[in-house]
XYZ file of C-alpha atoms in Angstrom:
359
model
C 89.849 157.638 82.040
C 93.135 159.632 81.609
C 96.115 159.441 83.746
C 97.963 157.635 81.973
C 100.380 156.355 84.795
C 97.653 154.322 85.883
C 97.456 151.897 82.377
C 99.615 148.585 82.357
C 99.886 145.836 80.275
C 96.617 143.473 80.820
C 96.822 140.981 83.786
C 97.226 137.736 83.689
C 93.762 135.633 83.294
C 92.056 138.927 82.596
C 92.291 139.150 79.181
C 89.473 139.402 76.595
C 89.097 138.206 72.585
C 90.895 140.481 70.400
C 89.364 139.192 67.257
C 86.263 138.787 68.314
C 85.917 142.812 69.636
C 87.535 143.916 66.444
C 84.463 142.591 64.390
C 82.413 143.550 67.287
C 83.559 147.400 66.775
C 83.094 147.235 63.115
C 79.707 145.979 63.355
C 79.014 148.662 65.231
C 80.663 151.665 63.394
C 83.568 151.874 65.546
C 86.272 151.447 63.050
C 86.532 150.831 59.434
C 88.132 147.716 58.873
C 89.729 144.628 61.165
C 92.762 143.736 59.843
C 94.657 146.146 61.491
C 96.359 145.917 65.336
C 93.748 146.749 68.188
C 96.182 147.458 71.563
C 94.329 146.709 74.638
C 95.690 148.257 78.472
C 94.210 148.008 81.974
C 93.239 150.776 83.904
C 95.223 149.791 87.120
C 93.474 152.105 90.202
C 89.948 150.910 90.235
C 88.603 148.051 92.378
C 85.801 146.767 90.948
C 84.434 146.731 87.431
C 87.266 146.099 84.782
C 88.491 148.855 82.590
C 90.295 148.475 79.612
C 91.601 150.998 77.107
C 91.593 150.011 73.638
C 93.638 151.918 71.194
C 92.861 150.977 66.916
C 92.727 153.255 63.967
C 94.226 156.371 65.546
C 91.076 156.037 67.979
C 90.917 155.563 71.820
C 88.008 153.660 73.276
C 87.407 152.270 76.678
C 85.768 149.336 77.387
C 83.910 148.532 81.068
C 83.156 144.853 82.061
C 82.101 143.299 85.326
C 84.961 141.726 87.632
C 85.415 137.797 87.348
C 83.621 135.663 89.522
C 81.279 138.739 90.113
C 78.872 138.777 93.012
C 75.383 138.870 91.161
C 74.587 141.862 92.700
C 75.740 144.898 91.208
C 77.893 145.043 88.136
C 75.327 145.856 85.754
C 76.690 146.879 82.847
C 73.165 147.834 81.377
C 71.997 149.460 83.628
C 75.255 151.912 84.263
C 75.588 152.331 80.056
C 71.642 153.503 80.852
C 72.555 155.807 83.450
C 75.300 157.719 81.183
C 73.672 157.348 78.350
C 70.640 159.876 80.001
C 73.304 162.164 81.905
C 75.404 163.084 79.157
C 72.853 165.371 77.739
C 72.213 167.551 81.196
C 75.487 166.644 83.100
C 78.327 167.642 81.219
C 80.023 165.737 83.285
C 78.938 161.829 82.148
C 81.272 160.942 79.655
C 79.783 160.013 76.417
C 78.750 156.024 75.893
C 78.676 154.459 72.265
C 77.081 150.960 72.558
C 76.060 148.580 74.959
C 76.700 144.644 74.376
C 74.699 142.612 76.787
C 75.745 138.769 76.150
C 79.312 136.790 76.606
C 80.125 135.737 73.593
C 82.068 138.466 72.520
C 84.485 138.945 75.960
C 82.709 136.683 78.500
C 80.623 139.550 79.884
C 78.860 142.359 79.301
C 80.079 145.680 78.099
C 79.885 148.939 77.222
C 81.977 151.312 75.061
C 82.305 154.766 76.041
C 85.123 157.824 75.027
C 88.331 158.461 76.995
C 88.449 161.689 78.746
C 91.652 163.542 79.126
C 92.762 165.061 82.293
C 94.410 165.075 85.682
C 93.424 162.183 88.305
C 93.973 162.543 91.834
C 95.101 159.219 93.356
C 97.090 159.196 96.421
C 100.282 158.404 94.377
C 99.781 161.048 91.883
C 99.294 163.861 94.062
C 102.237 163.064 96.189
C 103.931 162.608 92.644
C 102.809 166.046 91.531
C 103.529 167.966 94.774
C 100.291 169.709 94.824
C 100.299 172.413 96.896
C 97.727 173.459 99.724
C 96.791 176.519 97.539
C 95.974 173.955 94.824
C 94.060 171.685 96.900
C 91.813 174.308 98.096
C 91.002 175.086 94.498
C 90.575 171.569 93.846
C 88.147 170.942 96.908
C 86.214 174.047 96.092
C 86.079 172.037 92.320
C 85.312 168.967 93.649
C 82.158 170.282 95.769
C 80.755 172.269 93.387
C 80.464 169.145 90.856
C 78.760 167.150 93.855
C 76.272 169.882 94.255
C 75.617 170.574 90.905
C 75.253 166.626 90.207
C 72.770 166.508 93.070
C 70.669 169.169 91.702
C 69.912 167.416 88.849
C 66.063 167.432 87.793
C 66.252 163.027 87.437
C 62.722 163.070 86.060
C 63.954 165.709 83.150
C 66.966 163.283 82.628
C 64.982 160.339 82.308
C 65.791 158.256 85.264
C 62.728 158.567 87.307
C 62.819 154.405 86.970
C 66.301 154.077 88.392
C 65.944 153.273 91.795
C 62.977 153.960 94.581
C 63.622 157.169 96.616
C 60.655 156.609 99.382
C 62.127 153.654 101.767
C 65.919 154.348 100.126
C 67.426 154.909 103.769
C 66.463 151.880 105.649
C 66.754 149.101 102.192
C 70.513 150.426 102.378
C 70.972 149.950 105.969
C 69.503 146.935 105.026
C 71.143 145.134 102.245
C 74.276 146.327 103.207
C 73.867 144.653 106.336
C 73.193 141.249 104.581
C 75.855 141.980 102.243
C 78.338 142.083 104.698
C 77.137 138.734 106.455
C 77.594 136.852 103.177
C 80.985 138.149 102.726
C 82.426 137.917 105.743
C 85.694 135.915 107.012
C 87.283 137.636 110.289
C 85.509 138.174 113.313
C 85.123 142.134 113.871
C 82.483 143.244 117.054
C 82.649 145.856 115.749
C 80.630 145.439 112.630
C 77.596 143.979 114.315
C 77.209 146.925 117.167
C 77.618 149.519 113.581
C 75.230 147.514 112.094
C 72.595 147.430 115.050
C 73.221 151.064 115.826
C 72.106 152.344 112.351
C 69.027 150.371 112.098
C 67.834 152.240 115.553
C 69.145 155.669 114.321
C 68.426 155.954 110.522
C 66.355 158.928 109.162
C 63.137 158.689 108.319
C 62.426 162.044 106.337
C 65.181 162.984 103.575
C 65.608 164.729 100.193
C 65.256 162.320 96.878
C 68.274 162.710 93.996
C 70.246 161.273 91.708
C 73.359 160.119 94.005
C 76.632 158.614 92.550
C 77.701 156.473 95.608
C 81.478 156.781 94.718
C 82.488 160.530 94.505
C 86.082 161.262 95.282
C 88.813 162.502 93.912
C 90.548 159.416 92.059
C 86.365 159.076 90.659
C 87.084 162.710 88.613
C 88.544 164.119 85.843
C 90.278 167.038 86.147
C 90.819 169.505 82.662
C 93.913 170.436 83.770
C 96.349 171.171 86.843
C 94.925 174.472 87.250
C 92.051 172.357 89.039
C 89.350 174.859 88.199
C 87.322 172.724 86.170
C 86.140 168.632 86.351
C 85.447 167.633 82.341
C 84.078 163.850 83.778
C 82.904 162.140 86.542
C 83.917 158.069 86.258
C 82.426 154.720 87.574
C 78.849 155.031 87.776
C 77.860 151.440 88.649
C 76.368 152.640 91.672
C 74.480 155.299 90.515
C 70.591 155.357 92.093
C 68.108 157.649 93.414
C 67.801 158.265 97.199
C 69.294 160.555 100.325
C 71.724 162.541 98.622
C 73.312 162.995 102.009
C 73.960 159.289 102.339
C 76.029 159.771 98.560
C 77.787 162.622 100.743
C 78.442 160.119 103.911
C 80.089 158.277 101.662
C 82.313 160.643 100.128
C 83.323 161.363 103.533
C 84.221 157.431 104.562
C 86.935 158.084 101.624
C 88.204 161.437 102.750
C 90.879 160.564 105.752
C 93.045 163.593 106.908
C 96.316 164.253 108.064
C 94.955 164.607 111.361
C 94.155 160.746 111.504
C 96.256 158.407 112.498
C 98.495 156.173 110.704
C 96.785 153.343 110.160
C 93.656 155.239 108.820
C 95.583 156.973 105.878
C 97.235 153.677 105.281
C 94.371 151.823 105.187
C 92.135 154.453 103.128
C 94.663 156.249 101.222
C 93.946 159.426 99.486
C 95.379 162.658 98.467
C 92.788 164.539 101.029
C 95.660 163.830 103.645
C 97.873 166.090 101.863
C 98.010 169.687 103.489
C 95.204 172.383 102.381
C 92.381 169.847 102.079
C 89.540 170.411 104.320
C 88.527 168.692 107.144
C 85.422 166.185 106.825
C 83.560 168.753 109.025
C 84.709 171.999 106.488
C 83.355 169.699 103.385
C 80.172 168.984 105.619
C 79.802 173.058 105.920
C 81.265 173.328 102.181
C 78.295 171.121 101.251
C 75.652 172.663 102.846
C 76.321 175.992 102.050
C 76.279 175.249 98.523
C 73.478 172.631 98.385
C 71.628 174.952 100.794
C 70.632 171.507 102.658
C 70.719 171.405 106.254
C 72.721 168.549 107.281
C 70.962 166.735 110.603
C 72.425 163.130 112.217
C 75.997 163.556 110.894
C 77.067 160.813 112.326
C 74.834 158.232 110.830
C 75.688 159.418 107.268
C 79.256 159.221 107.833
C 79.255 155.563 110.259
C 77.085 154.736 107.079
C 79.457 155.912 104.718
C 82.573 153.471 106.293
C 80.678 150.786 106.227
C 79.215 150.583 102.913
C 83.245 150.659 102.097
C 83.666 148.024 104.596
C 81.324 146.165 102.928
C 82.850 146.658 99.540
C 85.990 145.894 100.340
C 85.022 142.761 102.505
C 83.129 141.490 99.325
C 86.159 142.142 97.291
C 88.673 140.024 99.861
C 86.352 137.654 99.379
C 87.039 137.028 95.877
C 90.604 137.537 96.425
C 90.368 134.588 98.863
C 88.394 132.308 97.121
C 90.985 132.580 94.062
C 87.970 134.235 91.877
C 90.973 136.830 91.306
C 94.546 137.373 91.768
C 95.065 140.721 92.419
C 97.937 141.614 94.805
C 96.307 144.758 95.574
C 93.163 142.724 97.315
C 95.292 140.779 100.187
C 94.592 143.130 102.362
C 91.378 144.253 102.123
C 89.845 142.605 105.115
C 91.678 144.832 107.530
C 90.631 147.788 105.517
C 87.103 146.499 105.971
C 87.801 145.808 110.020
C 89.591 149.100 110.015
C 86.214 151.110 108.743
C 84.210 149.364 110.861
C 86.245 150.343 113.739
C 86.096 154.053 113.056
C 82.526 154.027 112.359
C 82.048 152.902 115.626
C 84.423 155.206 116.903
C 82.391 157.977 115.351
C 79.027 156.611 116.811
C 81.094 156.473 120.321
C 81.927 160.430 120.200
C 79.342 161.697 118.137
C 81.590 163.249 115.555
C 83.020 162.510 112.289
C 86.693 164.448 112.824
C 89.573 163.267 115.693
C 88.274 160.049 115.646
C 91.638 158.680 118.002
């Protein structure tokens, strides 16, 4: 939650009750007294759950709440204070959580408090902004790796999460539900979502590892100490967060990570600082992965096609919002050709059999 480029003033119709979270923080132990000024900023990159700094009493707090107009699905704030509230104490990457509020009375929604972290975040902006050299990103992929792998390893029954999600069966739910997700959400006719669709329910694995898996690792999803790049102090937005096929958590890392060598339209329409020179390629984070996880790595291509259209589906859902008026976000309008776009390349991927020089 640091960057601090990425905070603006609180949009319009997204606001939440001042007074009423000032005697909800005191109730709590959060400050000391109300009747001083609480200053309240939007974190600006995300594009789902709503996150809010709040700055009182020489203290920094950030507050999570679920999107307006919220599909019912997902956005569980419960259940993702849960999650971080068991990490923190074998990932030293989960950023700490303070309390969990579960009714609307207070903002509307559900929350959760949790710390600000400090630190460098990689959106496509920023890195452009910083310059970061190719010697720097191959520290920073080498970081970035090493956090997925170590996250991965995680013993889940140690942490306490053995009851977050069902492992056996994880594979074919998520081909799925996404499926149906994408059906309910959908507005522009794209073939190319139903042959994706239809292709990875013949072509799914059966036999797979069960982990903890984030389901939205990427660079502008870390927390970098510092611009040497050698160390991540937090991993952000954990709504996802289950158990199942670690490699489908990787798949989707790999949906996000478009490269200079695709074309225009792809880095447009995904943008992300692994275009800049000395990132790898997805097939060199594939290899970085596996070497380090010490997993072998078997139908590639159904992890990745996966991988871009669970983002498909996310950002279909969101346009859908967007065009219903449930939000107002200029940053939405054009999220149903991102969605068309991933389906596309998935099915471009399926067509070769390869996840690299897709066009």
């Amino acid at each position: 939650m640091s960057n601090e480029k990425n905070l603006k003033s609180v949009r319009e119709g997204e606001e939440i009750n001042e007074v009423k979270l000032k005697d909800f923080l005191l109730e709590k132990g959060l400050i000391t007294r109300v009747n001083i000024e609480l200053k309240v900023k939007q974190f600006t990159n995300g594009y789902s759950n709503l996150t809010y700094l709040l700055q009182i009493e020489d203290k920094e707090y950030v507050l999570r709440r679920p999107p307006f107009a919220a599909p019912k699905r997902g956005h569980d704030m419960g259940r993702e204070f849960k999650v971080l509230q068991h990490l923190n104490p074998v990932y030293s990457k989960s950023p700490k959580v303070y309390v969990f509020n579960g009714d609307t009375k207070i903002i509307g929604a559900p929350f959760y408090i949790m710390e600000k972290v400090n630190g460098e975040i990689l959106t496509a902006k920023s890195a452009f902004g910083k310059q970061v050299s190719p010697e720097q990103f191959k520290t920073i992929s080498d970081t970035w790796v090493d956090a997925f792998v170590e996250f991965h390893n995680i013993d889940f029954k140690i942490a306490g999460l053995s009851d977050l999600g069902r492992p056996e069966g994880y594979v074919e739910r998520q081909v799925n539900n996404w499926g149906k997700q994408y059906l309910a959400a959908v507005t522009d006719e794209v073939p190319a979502a139903q042959k994706v669709m239809m292709w990875m329910s013949e072509n799914q694995p059966e036999k797979y590892d069960h982990t903890l898996i984030h389901n939205d690792f990427k660079y502008d999803n870390v927390v970098f100490s510092d611009d040497s790049w050698k160390k991540i102090s937090a991993v952000l937005d954990w709504e996802m967060c289950t158990l199942g096929d670690p490699l489908m958590d990787l798949g989707t890392s790999l949906g996000y990570w478009t490269t200079a060598g695709d074309p225009e339209f792809m880095k447009q329409g995904l943008p992300s600082p692994t275009v800049m020179k000395g990132n790898p390629s997805r097939t060199e984070i594939v290899q970085q992965y596996a070497l380090k996880s010490g997993r072998n790595i078997d139908n590639l291509t159904f992890y990745f096609a996966y991988g871009l259209f669970k983002i498909a589906v996310i950002a279909q859902q969101i346009y859908y919002r967007y065009k219903h008026g449930h939000t107002s976000d200029p940053k939405f309008a054009n999220l149903n050709k991102a969605s068309a776009l991933c389906c596309n390349t998935a099915w471009q991927a399926i067509q070769k059999n390869q996840i690299d020089n897709l066009y």
